[in-house]
Every structure is written in C-alpha cells, then in structure tokens.
Coordinates of C-alpha atoms in Angstrom, one line a residue:
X8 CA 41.3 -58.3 -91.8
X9 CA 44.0 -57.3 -89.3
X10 CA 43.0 -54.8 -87.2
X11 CA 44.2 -52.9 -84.2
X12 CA 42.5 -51.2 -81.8
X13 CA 44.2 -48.1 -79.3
X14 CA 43.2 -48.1 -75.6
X15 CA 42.1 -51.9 -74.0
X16 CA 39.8 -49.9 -71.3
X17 CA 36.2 -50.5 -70.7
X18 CA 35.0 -49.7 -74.3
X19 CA 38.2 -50.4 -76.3
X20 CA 38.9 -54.2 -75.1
X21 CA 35.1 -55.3 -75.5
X22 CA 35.2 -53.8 -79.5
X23 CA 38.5 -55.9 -80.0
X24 CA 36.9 -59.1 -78.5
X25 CA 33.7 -58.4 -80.7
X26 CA 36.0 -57.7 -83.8
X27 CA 38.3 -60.8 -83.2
X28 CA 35.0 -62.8 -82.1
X29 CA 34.0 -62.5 -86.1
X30 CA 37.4 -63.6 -87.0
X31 CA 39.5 -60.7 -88.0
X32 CA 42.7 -60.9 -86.5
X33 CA 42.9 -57.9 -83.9
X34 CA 46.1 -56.5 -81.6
X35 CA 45.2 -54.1 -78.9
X36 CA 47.5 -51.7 -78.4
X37 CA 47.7 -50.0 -74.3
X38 CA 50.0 -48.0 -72.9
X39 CA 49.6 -50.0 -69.5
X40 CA 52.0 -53.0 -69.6
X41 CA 49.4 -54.8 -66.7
X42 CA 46.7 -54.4 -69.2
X43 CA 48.7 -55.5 -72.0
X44 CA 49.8 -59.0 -69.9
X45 CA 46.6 -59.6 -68.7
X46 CA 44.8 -59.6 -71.9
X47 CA 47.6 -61.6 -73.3
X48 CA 46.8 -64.1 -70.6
X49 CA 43.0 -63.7 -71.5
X50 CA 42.1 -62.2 -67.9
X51 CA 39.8 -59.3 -67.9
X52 CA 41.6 -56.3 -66.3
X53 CA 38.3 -54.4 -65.1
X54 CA 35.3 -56.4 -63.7
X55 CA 31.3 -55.8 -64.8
X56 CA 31.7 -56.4 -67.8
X57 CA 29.0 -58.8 -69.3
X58 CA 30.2 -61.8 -71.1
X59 CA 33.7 -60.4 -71.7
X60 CA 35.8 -62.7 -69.3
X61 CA 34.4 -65.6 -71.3
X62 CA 34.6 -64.6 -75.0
X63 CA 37.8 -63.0 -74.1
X64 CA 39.5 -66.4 -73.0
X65 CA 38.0 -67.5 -76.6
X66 CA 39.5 -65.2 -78.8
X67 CA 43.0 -65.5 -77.3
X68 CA 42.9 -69.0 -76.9
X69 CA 41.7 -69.1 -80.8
X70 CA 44.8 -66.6 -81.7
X71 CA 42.6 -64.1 -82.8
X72 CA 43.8 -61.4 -80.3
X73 CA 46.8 -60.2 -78.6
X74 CA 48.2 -56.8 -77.0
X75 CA 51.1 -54.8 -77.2
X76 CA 52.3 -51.4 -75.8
X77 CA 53.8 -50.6 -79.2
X78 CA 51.1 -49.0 -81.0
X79 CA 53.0 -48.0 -84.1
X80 CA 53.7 -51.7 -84.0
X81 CA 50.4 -52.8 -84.3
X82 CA 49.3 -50.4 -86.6
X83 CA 52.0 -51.3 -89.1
X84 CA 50.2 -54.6 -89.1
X85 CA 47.3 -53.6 -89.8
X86 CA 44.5 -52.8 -92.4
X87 CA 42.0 -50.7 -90.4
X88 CA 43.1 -48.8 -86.9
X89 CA 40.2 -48.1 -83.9
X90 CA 41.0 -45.5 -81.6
X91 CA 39.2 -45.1 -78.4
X92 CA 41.5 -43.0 -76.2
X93 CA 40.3 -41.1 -73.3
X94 CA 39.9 -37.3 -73.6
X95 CA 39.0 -35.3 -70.6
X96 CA 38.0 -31.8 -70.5
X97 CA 38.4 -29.5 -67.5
X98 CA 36.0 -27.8 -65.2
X99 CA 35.8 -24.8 -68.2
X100 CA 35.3 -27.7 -70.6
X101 CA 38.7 -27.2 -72.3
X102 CA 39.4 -30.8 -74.1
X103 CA 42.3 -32.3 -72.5
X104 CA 44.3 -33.6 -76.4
X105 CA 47.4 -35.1 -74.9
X106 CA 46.4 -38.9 -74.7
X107 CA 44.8 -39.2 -78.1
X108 CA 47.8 -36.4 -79.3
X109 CA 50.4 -39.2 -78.2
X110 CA 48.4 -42.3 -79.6
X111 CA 47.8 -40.7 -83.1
X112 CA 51.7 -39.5 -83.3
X113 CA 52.0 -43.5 -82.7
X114 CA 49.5 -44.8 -85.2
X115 CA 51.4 -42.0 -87.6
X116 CA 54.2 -43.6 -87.5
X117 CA 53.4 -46.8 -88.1
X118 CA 50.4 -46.2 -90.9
X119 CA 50.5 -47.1 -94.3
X120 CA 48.7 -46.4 -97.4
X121 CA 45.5 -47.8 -97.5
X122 CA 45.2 -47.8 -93.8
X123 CA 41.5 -47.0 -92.2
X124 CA 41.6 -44.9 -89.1
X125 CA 38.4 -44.7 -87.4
X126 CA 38.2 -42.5 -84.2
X127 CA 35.2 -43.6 -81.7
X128 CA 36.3 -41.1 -78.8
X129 CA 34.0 -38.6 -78.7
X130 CA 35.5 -35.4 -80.0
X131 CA 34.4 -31.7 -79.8
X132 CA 33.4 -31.0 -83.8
X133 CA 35.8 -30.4 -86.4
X134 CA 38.8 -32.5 -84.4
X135 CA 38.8 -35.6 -87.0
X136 CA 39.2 -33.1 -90.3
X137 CA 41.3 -30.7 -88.7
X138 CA 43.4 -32.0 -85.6
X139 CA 44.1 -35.9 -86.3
X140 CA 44.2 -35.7 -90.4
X141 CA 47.1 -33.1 -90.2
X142 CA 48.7 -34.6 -87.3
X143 CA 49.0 -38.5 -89.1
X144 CA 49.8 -36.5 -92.6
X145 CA 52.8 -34.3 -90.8
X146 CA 54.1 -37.9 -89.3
X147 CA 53.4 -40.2 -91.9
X148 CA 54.0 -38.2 -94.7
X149 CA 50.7 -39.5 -96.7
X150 CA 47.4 -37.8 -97.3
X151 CA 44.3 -38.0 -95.8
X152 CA 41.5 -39.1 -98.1
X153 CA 43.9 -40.3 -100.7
X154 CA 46.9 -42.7 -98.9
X155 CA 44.8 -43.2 -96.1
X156 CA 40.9 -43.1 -94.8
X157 CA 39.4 -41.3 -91.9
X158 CA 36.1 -41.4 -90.2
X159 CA 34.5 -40.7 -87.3
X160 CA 32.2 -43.4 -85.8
X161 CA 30.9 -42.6 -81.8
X162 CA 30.8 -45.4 -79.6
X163 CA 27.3 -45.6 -78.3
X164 CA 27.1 -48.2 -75.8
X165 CA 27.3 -48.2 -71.8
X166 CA 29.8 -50.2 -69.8
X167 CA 28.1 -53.8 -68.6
X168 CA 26.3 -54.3 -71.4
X169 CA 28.5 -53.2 -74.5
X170 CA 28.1 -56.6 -76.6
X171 CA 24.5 -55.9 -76.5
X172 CA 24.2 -52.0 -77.2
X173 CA 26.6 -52.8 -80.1
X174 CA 23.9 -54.9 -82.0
X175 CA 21.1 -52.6 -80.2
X176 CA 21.9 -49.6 -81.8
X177 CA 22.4 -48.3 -84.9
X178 CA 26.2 -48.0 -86.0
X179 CA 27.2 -44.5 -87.0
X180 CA 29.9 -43.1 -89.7
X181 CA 31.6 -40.0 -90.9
X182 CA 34.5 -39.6 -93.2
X183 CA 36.5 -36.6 -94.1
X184 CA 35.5 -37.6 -97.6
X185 CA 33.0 -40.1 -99.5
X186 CA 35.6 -42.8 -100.3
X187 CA 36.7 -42.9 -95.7
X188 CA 33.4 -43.2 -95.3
X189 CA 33.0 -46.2 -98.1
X190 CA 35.7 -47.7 -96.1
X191 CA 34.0 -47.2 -93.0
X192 CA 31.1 -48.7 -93.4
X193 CA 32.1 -51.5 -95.1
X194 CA 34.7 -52.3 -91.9
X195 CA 31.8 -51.9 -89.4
X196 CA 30.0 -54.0 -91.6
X197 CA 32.7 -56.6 -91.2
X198 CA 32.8 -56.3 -87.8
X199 CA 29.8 -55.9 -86.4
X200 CA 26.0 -57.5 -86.2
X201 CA 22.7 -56.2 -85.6
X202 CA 19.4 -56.4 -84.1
X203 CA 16.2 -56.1 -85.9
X204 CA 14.7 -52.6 -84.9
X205 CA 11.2 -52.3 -86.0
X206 CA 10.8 -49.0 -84.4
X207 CA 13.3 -47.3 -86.8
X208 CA 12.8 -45.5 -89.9
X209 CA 15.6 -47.5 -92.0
X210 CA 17.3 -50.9 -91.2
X211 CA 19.4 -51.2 -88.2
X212 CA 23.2 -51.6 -89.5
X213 CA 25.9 -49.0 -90.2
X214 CA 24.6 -45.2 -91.4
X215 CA 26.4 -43.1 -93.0
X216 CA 26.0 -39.4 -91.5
X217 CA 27.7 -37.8 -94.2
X218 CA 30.9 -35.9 -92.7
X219 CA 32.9 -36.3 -89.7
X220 CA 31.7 -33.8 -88.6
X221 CA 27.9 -34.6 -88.3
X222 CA 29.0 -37.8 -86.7
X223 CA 31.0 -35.7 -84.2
X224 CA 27.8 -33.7 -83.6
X225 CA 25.3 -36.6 -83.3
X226 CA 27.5 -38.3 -80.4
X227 CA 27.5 -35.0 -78.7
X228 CA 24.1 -34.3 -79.0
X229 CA 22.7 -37.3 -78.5
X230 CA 24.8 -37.4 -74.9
X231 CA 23.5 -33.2 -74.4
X232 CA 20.1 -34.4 -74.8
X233 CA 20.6 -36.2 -71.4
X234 CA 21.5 -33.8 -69.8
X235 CA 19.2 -31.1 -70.9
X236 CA 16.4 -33.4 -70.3
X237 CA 17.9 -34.8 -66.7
X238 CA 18.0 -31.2 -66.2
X239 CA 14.7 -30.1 -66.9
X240 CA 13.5 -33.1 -64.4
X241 CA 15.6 -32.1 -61.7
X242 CA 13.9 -28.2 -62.3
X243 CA 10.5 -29.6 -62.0
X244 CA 11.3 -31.9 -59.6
X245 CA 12.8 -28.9 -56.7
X246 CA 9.9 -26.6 -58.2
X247 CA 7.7 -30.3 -56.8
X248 CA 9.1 -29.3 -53.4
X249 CA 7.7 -26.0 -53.0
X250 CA 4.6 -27.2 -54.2
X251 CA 4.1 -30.6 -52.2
X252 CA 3.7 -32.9 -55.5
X253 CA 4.9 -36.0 -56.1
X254 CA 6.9 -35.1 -59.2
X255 CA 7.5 -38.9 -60.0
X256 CA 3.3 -39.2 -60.6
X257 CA 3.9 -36.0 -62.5
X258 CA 6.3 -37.2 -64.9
X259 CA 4.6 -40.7 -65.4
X260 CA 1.4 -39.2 -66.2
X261 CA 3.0 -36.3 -69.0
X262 CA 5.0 -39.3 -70.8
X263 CA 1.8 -41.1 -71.3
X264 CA 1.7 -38.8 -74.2
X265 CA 4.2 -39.7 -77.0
X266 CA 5.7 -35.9 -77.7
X267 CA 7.1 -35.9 -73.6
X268 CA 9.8 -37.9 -72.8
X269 CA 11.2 -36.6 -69.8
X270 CA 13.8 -38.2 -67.6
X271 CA 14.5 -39.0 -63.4
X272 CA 15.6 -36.3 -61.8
X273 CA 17.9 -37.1 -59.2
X274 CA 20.8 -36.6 -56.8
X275 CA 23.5 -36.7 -59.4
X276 CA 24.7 -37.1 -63.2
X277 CA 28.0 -38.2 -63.1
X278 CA 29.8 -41.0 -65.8
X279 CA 32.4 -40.4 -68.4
X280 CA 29.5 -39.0 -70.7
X281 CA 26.6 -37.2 -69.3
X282 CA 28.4 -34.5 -67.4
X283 CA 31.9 -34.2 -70.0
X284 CA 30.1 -34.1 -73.3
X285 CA 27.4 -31.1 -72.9
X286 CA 30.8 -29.2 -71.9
X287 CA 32.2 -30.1 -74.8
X288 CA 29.8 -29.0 -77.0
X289 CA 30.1 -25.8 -75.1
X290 CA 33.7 -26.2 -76.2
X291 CA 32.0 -25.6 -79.7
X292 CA 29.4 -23.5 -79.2
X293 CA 29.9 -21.6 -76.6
X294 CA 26.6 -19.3 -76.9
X295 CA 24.0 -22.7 -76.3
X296 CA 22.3 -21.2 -73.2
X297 CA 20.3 -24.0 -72.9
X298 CA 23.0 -26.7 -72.3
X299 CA 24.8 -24.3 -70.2
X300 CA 21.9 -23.5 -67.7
X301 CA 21.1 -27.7 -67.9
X302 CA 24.9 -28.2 -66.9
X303 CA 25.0 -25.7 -63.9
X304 CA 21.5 -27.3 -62.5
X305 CA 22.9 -30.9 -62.7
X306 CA 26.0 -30.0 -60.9
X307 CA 23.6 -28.0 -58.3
X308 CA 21.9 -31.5 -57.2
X309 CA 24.3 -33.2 -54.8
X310 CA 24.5 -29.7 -52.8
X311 CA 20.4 -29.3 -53.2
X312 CA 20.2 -32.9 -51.8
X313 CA 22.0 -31.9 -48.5
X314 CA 19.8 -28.9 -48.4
X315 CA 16.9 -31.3 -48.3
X316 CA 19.1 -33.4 -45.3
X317 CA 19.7 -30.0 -43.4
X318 CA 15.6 -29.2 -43.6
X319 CA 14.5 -32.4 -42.3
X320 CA 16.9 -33.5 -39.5
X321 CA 18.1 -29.8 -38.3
X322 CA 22.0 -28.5 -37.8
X323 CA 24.2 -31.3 -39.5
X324 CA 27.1 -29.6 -37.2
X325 CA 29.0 -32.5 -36.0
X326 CA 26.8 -35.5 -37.1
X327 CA 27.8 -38.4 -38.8
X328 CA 26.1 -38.5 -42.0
X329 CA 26.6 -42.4 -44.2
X330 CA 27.0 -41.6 -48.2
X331 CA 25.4 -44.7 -49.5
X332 CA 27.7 -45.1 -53.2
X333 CA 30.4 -44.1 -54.1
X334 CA 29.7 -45.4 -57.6
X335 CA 28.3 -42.9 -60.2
X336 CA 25.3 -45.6 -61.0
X337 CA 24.8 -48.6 -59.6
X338 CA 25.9 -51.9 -60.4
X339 CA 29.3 -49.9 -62.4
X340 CA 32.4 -49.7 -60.3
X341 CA 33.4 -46.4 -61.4
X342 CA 33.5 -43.3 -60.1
X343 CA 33.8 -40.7 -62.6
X344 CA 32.6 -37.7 -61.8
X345 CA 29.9 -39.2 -59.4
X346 CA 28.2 -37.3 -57.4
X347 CA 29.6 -39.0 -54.0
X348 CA 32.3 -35.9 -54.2
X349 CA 30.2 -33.2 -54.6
X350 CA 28.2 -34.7 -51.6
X351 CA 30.9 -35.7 -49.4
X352 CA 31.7 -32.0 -49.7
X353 CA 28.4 -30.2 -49.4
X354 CA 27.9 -32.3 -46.1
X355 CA 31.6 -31.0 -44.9
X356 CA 30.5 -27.5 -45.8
X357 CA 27.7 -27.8 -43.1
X358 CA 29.6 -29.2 -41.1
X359 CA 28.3 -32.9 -40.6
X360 CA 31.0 -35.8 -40.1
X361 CA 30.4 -37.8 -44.0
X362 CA 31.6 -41.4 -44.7
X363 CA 31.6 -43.2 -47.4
X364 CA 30.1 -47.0 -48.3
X365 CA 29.7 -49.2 -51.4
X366 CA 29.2 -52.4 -51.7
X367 CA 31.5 -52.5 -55.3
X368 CA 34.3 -51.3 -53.3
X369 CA 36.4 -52.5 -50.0
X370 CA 37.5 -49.4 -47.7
X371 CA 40.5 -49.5 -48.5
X372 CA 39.9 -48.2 -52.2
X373 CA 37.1 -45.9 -51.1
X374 CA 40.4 -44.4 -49.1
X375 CA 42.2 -44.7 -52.3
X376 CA 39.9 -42.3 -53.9
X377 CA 40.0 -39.5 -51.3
X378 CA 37.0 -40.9 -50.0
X379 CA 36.0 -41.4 -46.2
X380 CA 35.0 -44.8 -45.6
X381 CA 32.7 -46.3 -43.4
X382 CA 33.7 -48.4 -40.6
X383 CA 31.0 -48.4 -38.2
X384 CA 30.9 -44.8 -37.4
X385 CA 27.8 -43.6 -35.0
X386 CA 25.6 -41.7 -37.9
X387 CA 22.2 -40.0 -37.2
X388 CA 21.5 -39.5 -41.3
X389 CA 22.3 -41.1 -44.6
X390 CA 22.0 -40.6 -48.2
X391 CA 21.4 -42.5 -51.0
X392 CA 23.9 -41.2 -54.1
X393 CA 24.0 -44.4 -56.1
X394 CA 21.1 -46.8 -57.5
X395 CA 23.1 -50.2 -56.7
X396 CA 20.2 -53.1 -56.1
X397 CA 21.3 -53.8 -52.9
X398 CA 20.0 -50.5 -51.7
X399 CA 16.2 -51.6 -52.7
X400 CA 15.6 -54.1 -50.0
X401 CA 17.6 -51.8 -47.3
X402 CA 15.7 -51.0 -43.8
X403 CA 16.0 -49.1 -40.4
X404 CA 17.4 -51.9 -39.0
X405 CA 20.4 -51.8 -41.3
X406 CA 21.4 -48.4 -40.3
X407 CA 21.0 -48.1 -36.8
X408 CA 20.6 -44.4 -35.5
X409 CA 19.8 -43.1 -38.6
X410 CA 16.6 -40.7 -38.3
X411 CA 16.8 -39.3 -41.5
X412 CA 17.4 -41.1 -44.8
X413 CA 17.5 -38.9 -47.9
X414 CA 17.0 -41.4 -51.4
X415 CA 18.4 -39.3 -53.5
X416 CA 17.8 -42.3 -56.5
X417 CA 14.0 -43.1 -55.2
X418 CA 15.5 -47.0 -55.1
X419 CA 14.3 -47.8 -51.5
X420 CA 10.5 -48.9 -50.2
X421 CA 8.8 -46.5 -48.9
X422 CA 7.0 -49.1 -46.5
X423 CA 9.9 -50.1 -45.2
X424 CA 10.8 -46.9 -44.1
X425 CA 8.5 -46.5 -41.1
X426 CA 10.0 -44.4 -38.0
X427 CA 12.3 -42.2 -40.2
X428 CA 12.1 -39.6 -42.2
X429 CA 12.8 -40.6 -45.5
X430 CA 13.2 -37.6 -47.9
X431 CA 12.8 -37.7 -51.9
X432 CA 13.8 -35.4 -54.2
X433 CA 11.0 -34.0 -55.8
X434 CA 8.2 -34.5 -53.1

C-alpha cells in the first residue's frame, strides 16, 4: 500500500516507521519543515524513543518512507490516510479543533475515491461521524461511506515504548459504517503484528467495536479510568494521613484480591492523556460527577503536597525549596501538563524561593519553559515531582541543607534518608 500518515510527533513518526517497517510505502506529512528534513535525513527529531533512531535509518535508507509539509500531496498518493494530530482542550475542557480542522481541510483536498481515513487522535464522541465526514465531503466533494472510508482507531500506546504497546495491545476500530470498518481492519491488519495474549477473552489482533463512536468512547474511557482510579488512591491516600497508615501497605494488601485494582496515588497526573481526556469526556457528558470530582482531586495534589512540606519544616517564607522533575514521569522528556507547574506555584504562594532540576533537561530549557532552574541555590527543602531512576539512589549528601525532603513519587530509600524528614504522601 501507499500510505500517509499526518503529524511526525511522538506517536505519528513511530506508526510510519512500523507501517513502512512491513513494507508499505509510507510519506509523513508535518507541518514543521525541521521535522520534515530530519526525517528525510533519517534523524530522529525527539529523543526516548525506543528503537526508533535505528529502524528509522532503515526504512529511509530502504525507500520506504519520506516526509513532506504538503499533506494534500501526500494524501493524493495515497491509499489509506492516518491522522494523529494534536487536539488540546482548555482548562473548561473545550476541545481546541483548529490543528486537526487544518489537516483534514488538507487531506480533503487531496483525497480520492477509495481513500481510507483513519483518525487515531483521541476525539470527544461523535467528532469522526459528524465533524471530519462533512468537513472532507464539503472539500472533496465525495461521500463518506460510499467514495471514501472512515474509522476511528485510538492510539493506545505510551511514548518510549510505542513499537511494543503496538503488538501488546489489542488494536481497536470504528467506522462510520460496516464497509470503513472492513477497510479498517483489514489496513491495521496489514500493518501491524501482534503478541499472543493468553489473558484475553478473543485473539489479540484488530477488533472491531462496531461504530466510531464506541471506539471514540473506549479511548476515553479507558484513559478516564486512570484517572478515576488515580483519584480514588490519592483520596485514600490524604484520608492515610489523618489516620497514621501507611496507605501503600493498604493498597497492596486490597489488590491481593482480584475485583480491587487500585492505582499510586501521588504528587501529580500530568501527560498528554490522563489529565486532557476525562475533560473531554466531560466535554460529552457534562453530568458524570464521578470523573469531575476525580479530575478536581488530581489537580488538588501538587498544592496538597506543599501542604505536607509547610507541616513538616514550618513557614516556607523565604526558603529555597529544590523541585526535583520537571518531567511529567520519569524517564520522558516532556512536560505536559506536569505537575512541576502547579508545584512551582503552590511553593510561590507560600512564599518559599522554588527551583527547578531535571536531569532530562539542561537549565537553559528548564528557563525555556518558564521554569526556575537550579544552579546551586542554598535550599533547606525539596520535592520529589517526577519518578526519573536517578532519583532512587539519591541521599542527604546530594542535597546539602536540605532538612526536609517530601517524595512525592515514593522512588527514594527510606534508609537512606536518615537525619531528615522525609515526607510521603499517604503516611
């Protein structure tokens, strides 16, 4: 097949290596001309990302893949269209359309019939039967379900590992009518491979889900699970406090049991996903009071954790107070939505003297991100906002002056820790 693919970011440029790598011929189409060059020159343009520098080189070097900033271009070449464009929604969870408003206008203009578009960006419900197929029908001037197919298949893999969650995980498909989704599936068939997964009910492979729109509402529940759960843990975990239990213990001993699954709480959910899709299916549903009270207490952590700072080492009023991460997880060099911000500003609010530190990123892009970084600074405190590795083997001795440390991500030794304070959330 010939296949293009719309966005070369941390998702999109992984799915065209892995389509290319099982010898379709694939052009990725970006709206960043450094992205575009760099991929053409078989240089990854973001690090982290498993295996990707080297079966990238691969594929180009083999022909199979090359970019372009013309989408319409690309599309015209093509049998079967992948779109993974950002959307954003705001803080009232209002989707942000005008990056995947401008790509599909492009892929409308250069479609033709028989064309498969398939949409992997998450999407509130509804979008891929009523925003895109009217939008590429207006353009194009064909019809949905007749001159071309439409689905809607989530991508369901975390940055770092993407090559493996695409085998892992089951591959999922909705089309605005039977003979999209026919199409579908038999292009992720073509694409993609899979693992053997005893523990599921059916064989691992491509599903079918029925409708767009129950593929639209799996991704976003799937991701609103999180959070719900993430929430619930952080509840018990400050209700732990109070109490003087070691909510971790708590936790371990209730998921021995195989109805209770319940997650880490912690001192932040922050990533493309977690904190943007539960307001997107708020988007939808506006009346779920369950994901809205799970949203609010997640957001409530980074602020709770400097509550915990203030408790233990007194009036934060002019001390210098080390954020350790800037990074919304560890080993990721992202910061989307991490909870570095929220922290950075609850510490101002009392107002202690934050900096920043990471060791994904130099100071200079820590300053880049409206972020204060950490250049020696006198600090009597720190906290713990991202679960990188090198913060498991981290002592006293590393941070001199420091009397308090507050893990928010539970990642250091406890035994190493003797002569501070060392506070946990959840006791």
């Amino acid at each position: 097949m010939n296949i293009s693919v719309v966005a070369l970011g941390k998702i999109g440029l992984p799915l065209a290596v892995q389509f290319a790598s099982k010898g379709h011929r694939v052009i990725g189409a970006d709206v960043s001309e450094r992205v575009v060059q760099l991929v053409n020159d078989g240089a990854v343009p973001f690090p982290g990302e498993t295996d990707l520098d080297v079966k990238l080189k691969e594929v180009v070097a083999a022909g199979l893949l090359s970019a372009t900033t013309d989408t319409a271009a690309a599309v015209a070449e093509s049998e079967a269209v992948v779109v993974v464009v950002p959307l954003f929604v705001d803080a009232d969870g209002v989707p942000d359309f005008g990056w995947m408003d401008d790509a599909t206008r492009a892929i409308a203009r250069g479609i033709k019939p028989g064309t498969l578009v398939s949409y992997e960006t998450t999407l509130p419900v509804g979008t891929t039967r009523n925003r895109w197929a009217p939008m590429i029908e207006e353009s194009s001037g064909l019809t949905a379900g007749t001159d071309f197919h439409l689905v809607f298949s989530p991508e369901r893999v975390l940055t770092g590992r993407v090559f493996a969650d695409l085998r892992r995980y089951p591959k999922l498909v909705g089309g605005i009518d039977e003979a999209s989704a026919e199409h579908g599936v038999r292009f992720y068939e073509a694409v993609l491979d899979f693992d053997e997964r005893a523990d599921l009910n059916r064989a691992n492979g491509v599903w079918d889900l029925g409708s767009a729109e129950a593929s639209e509402l799996a991704k976003l529940a799937e991701t609103t699970y999180r959070d719900v759960n993430i929430g619930l843990a952080n509840q018990f975990a400050r209700f732990a406090d109070t109490v003087g239990v070691d909510v971790t213990k708590v936790i371990e001993a209730c998921n021995t049991q195989p109805y209770s699954h319940i997650h880490q709480p912690g001192i932040a959910v922050g990533g493309h996903c977690i904190p943007i899709y539960p307001r997107m299916y708020l988007w939808n549903d506006p009346s779920a009071t369950v994901v809205r009270s799970a949203r609010e207490a997640n957001a409530a952590m980074p602020e709770y954790a400097v509550d915990l700072l203030a408790a233990a080492y007194g009036d934060l009023t002019g001390v210098g107070v080390l954020v350790l991460g800037a990074a919304y997880r560890g080993g990721v060099k992202e910061t989307a939505f991490s909870g570095v911000f929220p922290t950075v500003e609850a510490l101002r609010q009392r107002g202690a003297k934050p900096y920043v530190s990471d060791p994904m990123y130099t100071n200079e892009e820590l300053v880049a991100h409206g972020l204060p970084a950490y250049d020696g600074e006198p600090v009597g405190a720190a906290v713990i906002q991202a679960d990188h590795a090198e913060y498991r083997s981290l002592t006293p001795a590393d941070l001199p002056g420091v009397t308090v440390l507050v893990d928010g991500r539970r990642v250091t030794d406890p035994s190493r820790w003797e002569g501070v304070r060392r506070v946990v959330i959840g006791g």
